[in-house]
One Martini backbone bead per residue (centre of mass of N, CA, C, O) as a GRO file, in nm:
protein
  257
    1UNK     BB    1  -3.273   1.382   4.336
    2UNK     BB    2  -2.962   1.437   4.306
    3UNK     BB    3  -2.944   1.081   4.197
    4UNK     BB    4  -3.034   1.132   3.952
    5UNK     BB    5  -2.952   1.033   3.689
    6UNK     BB    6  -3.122   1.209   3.478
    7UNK     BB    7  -3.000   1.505   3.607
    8UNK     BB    8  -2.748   1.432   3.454
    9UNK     BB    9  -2.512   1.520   3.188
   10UNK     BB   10  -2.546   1.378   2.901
   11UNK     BB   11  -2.218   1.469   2.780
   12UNK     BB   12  -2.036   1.339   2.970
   13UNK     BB   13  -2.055   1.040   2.912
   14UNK     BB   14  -1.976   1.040   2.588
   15UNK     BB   15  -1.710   1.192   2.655
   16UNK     BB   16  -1.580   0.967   2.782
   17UNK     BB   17  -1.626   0.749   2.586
   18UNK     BB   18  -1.447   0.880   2.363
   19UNK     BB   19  -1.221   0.850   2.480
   20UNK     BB   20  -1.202   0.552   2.523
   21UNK     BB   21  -1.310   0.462   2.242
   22UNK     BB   22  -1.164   0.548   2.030
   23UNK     BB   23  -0.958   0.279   1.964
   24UNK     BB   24  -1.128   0.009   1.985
   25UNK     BB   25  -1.037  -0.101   1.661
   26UNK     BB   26  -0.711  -0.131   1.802
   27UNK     BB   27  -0.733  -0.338   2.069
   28UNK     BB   28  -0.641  -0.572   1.933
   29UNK     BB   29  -0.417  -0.537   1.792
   30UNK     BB   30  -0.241  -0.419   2.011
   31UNK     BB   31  -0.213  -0.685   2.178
   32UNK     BB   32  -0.077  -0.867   1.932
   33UNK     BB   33   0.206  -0.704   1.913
   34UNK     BB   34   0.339  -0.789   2.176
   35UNK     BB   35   0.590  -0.921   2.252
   36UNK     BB   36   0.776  -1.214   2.319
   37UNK     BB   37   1.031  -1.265   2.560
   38UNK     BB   38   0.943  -1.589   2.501
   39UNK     BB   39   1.089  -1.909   2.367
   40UNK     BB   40   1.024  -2.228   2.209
   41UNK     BB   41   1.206  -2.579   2.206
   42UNK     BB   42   1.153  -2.894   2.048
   43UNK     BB   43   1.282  -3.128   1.999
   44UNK     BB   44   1.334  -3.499   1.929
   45UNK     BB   45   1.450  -3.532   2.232
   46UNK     BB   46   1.236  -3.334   2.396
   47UNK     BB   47   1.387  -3.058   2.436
   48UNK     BB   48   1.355  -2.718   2.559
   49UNK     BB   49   1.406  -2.453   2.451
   50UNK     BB   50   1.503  -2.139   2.550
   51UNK     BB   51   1.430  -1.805   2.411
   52UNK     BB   52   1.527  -1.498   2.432
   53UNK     BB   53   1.416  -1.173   2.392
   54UNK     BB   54   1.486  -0.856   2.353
   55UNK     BB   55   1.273  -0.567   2.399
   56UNK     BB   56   1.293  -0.261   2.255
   57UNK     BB   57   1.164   0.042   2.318
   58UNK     BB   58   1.053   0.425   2.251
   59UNK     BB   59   1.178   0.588   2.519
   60UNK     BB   60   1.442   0.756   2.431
   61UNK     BB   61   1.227   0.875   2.254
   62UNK     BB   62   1.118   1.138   2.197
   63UNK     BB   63   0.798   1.293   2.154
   64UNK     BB   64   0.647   1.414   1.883
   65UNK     BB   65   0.665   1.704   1.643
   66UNK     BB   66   0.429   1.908   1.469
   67UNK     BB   67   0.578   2.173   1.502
   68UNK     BB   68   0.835   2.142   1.413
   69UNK     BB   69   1.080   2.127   1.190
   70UNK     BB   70   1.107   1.929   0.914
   71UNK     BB   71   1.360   1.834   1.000
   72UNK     BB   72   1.330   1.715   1.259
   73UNK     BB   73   1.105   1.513   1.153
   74UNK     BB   74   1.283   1.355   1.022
   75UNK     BB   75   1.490   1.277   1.194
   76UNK     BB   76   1.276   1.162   1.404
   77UNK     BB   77   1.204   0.900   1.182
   78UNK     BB   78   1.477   0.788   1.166
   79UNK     BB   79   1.524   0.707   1.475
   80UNK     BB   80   1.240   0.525   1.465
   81UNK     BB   81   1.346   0.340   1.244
   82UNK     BB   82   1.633   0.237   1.388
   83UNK     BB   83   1.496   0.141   1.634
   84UNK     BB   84   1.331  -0.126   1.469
   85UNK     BB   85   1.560  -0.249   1.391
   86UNK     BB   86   1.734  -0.326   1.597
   87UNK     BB   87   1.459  -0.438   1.782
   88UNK     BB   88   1.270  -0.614   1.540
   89UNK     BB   89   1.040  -0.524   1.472
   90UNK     BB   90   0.744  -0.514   1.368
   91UNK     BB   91   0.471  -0.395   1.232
   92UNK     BB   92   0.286  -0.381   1.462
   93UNK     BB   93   0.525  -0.238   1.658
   94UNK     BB   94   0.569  -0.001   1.540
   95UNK     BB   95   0.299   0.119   1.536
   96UNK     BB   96   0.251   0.096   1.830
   97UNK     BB   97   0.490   0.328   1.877
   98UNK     BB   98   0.403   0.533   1.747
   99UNK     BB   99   0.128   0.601   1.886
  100UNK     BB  100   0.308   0.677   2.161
  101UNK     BB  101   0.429   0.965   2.042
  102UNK     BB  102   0.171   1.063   1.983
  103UNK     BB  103   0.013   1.340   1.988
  104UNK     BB  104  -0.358   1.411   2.002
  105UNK     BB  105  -0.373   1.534   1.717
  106UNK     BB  106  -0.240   1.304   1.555
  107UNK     BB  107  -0.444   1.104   1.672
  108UNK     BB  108  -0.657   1.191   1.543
  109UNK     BB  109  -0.576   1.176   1.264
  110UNK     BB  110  -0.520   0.869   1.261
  111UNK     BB  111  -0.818   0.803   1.300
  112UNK     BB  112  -0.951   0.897   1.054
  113UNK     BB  113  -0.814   0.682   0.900
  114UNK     BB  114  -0.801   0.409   0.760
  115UNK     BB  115  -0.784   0.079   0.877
  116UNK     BB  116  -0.605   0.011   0.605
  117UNK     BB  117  -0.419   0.197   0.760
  118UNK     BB  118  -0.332   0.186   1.027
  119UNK     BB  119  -0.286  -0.156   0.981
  120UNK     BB  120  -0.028  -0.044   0.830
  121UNK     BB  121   0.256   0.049   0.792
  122UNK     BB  122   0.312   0.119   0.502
  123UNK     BB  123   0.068   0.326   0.483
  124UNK     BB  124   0.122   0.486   0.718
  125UNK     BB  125   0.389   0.608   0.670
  126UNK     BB  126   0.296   0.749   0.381
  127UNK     BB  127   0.098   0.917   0.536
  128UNK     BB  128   0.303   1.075   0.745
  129UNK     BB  129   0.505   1.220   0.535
  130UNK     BB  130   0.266   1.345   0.403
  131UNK     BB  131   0.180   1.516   0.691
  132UNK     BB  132   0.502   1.557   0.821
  133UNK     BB  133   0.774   1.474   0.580
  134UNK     BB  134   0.668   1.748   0.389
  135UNK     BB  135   0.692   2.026   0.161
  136UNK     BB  136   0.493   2.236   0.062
  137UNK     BB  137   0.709   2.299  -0.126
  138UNK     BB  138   0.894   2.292  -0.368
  139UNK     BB  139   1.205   2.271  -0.467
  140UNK     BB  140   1.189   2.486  -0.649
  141UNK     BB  141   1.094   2.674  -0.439
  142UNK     BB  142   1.355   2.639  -0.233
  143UNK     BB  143   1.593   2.715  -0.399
  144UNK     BB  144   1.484   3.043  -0.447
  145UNK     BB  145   1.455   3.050  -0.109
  146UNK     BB  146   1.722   3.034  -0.017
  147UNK     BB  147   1.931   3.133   0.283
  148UNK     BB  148   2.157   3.225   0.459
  149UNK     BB  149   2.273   3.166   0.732
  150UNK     BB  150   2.435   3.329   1.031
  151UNK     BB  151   2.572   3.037   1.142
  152UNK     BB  152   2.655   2.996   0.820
  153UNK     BB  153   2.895   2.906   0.629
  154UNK     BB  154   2.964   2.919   0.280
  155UNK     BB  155   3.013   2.625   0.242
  156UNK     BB  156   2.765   2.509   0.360
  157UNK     BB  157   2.584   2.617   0.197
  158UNK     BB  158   2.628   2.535  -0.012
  159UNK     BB  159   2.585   2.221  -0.029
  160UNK     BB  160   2.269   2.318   0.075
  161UNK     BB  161   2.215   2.390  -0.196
  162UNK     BB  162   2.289   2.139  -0.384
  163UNK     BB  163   2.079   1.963  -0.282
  164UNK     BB  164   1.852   2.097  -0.360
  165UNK     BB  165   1.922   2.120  -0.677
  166UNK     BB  166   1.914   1.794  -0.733
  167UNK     BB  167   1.619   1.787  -0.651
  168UNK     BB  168   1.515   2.035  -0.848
  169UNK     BB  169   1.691   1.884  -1.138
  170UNK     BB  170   1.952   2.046  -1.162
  171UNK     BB  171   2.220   2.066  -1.410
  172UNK     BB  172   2.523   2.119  -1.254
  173UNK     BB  173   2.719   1.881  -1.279
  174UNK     BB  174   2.701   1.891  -1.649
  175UNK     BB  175   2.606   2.183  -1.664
  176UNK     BB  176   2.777   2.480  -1.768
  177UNK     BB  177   2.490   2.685  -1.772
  178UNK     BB  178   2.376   2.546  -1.488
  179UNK     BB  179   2.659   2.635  -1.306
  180UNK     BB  180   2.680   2.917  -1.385
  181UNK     BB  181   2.347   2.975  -1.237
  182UNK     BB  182   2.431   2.840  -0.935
  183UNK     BB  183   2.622   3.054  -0.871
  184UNK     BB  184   2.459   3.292  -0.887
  185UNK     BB  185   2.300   3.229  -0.683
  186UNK     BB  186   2.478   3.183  -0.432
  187UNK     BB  187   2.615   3.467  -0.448
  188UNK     BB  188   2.335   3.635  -0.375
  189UNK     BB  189   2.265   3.486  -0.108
  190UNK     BB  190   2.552   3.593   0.025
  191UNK     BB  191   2.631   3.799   0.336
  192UNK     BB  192   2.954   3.838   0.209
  193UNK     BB  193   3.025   4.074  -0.011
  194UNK     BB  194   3.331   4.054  -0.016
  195UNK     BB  195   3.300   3.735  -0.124
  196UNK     BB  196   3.129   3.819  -0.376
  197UNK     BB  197   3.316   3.992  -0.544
  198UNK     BB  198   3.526   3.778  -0.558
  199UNK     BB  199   3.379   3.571  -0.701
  200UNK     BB  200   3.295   3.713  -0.966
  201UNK     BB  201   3.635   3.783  -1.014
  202UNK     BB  202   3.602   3.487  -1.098
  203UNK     BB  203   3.697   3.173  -1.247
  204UNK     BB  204   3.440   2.937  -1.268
  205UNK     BB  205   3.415   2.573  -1.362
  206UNK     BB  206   3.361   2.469  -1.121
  207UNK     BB  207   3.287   2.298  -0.794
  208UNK     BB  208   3.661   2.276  -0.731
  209UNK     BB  209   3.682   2.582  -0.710
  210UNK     BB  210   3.465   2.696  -0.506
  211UNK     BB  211   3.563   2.538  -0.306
  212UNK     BB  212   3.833   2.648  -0.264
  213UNK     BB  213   3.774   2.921  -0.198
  214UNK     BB  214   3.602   2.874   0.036
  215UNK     BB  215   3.815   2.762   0.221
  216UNK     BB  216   3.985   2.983   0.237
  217UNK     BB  217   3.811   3.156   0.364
  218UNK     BB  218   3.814   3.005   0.636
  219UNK     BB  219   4.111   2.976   0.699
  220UNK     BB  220   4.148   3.275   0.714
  221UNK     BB  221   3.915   3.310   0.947
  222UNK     BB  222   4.065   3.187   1.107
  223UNK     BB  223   4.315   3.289   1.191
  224UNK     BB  224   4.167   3.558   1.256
  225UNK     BB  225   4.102   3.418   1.556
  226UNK     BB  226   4.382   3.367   1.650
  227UNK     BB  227   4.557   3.607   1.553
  228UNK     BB  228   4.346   3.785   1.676
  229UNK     BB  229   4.246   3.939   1.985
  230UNK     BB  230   4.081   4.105   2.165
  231UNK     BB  231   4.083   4.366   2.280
  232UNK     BB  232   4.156   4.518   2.568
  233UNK     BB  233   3.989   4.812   2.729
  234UNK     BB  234   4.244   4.923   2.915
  235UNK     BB  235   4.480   4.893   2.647
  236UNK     BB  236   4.323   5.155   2.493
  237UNK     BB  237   4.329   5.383   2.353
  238UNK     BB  238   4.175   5.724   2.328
  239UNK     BB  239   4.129   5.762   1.998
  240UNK     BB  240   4.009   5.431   1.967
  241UNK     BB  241   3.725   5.505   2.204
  242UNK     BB  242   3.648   5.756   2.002
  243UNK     BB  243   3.685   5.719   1.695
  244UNK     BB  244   3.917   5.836   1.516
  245UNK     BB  245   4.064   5.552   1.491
  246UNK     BB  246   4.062   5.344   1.204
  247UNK     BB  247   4.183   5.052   1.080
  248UNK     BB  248   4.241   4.906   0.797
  249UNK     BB  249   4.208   4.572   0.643
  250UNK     BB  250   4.363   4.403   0.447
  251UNK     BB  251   4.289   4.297   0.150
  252UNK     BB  252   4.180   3.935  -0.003
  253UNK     BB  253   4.261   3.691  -0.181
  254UNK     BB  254   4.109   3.419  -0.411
  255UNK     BB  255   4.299   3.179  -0.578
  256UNK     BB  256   4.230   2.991  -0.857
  257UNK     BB  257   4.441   2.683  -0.972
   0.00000   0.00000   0.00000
């Protein structure tokens, strides 16, 4: 009796059935993708002609990480667009590799559309942008919550703040005022207080005023990695292991022509 069908567990049998036929109803479609390595043709003097096709698939491209941030995901769709261009992929083959890079959470995602969303690249496209490479925040409010990272330079930052600003369309390149405005969130911003008084203390009317000033400011703090290199501990008088006497740096000025 141990072998009656009938006493085996009703639940396992339609679970593996669910994993294998989840895509049943793309499995024609993609088989169908699938491209020819090889073409013929036959002229009218009767010669056949073989043309091969090489064709490059999507395996040097990690696979998708819906988990990773938002530029990552995006900048892995612009490398995915990349190589089906190079590759020439048509759109049925575009899907049928995008969908062997996505984990199984994406796919399941992507089980759940419309038919007539799965199998169109353009409208599946549409589709993943919206679910995986959107911010869920508007630009505008992206932009008054952006912070200089701890490993940006200032000029760096500004740029990256600059971008989101357009998004944002914010008419910083055109209005006196609200490049102004544009200054001062920047400037609030800066994690280098001594660069943010300067800044403050200075008459900016471009864009290519502030840019000059931040140039100098990476340069001066170049020159100043180059010549003044980090004292050995054991040439250090005693004064200064001590704490007893720190040396003030001179003060620096960043002059806008």
């Amino acid at each position: 009796r141990g072998n009656d069908p009938h006493d085996s567990d009703p639940d396992s049998d339609s679970d593996k059935k669910d994993d294998n036929s989840s895509d049943d109803s793309d499995s024609s479609f993609f088989e169908e993708s699938v491209p020819n390595a090889m073409t013929s043709k036959t002229s009218q003097a009767g010669t056949t002609v073989f043309t091969y096709k090489p064709y490059g698939n999507a395996s040097a491209l990690e696979d998708f990480n819906e988990k990773a941030s938002l530029s990552t995901r995006i900048r892995w769709l612009e490398k995915f667009q990349s190589m089906a261009v190079q590759g020439g992929w048509s759109d049925k083959m575009r899907i049928y590799e995008m969908k062997l890079k996505l984990p199984s959470s994406a796919r399941d995602w992507r089980y759940n559309l419309d038919e007539s969303v799965r199998h169109s690249w353009k409208r599946f496209l549409k589709a993943f942008k919206e679910k995986y490479c959107k911010a869920k925040t508007s630009d505008s409010e992206r932009y008054y919550s952006m912070t200089q990272k701890k490993t940006e330079a200032p000029l760096e930052f500004f740029y990256r703040l600059n971008r989101v600003a357009d998004k944002a369309g914010i008419n910083f390149r055109k209005s006196s005022k609200e490049r102004e405005r544009h200054f001062k969130v920047f400037m609030k911003k800066l994690l280098d207080s001594s660069l943010r008084s300067t800044l403050q203390g200075q008459r900016l009317h471009s864009l290519e005023d502030l840019e000059f000033v931040l140039k100098q400011y990476e340069e001066m703090h170049q020159d100043d990695d180059y010549e003044t290199p980090p004292p050995r501990r054991e040439s250090r008088p005693d004064y200064m292991s001590a704490g007893k006497f720190r040396p003030k740096r001179p003060a620096k000025a960043y002059v806008v022509q």
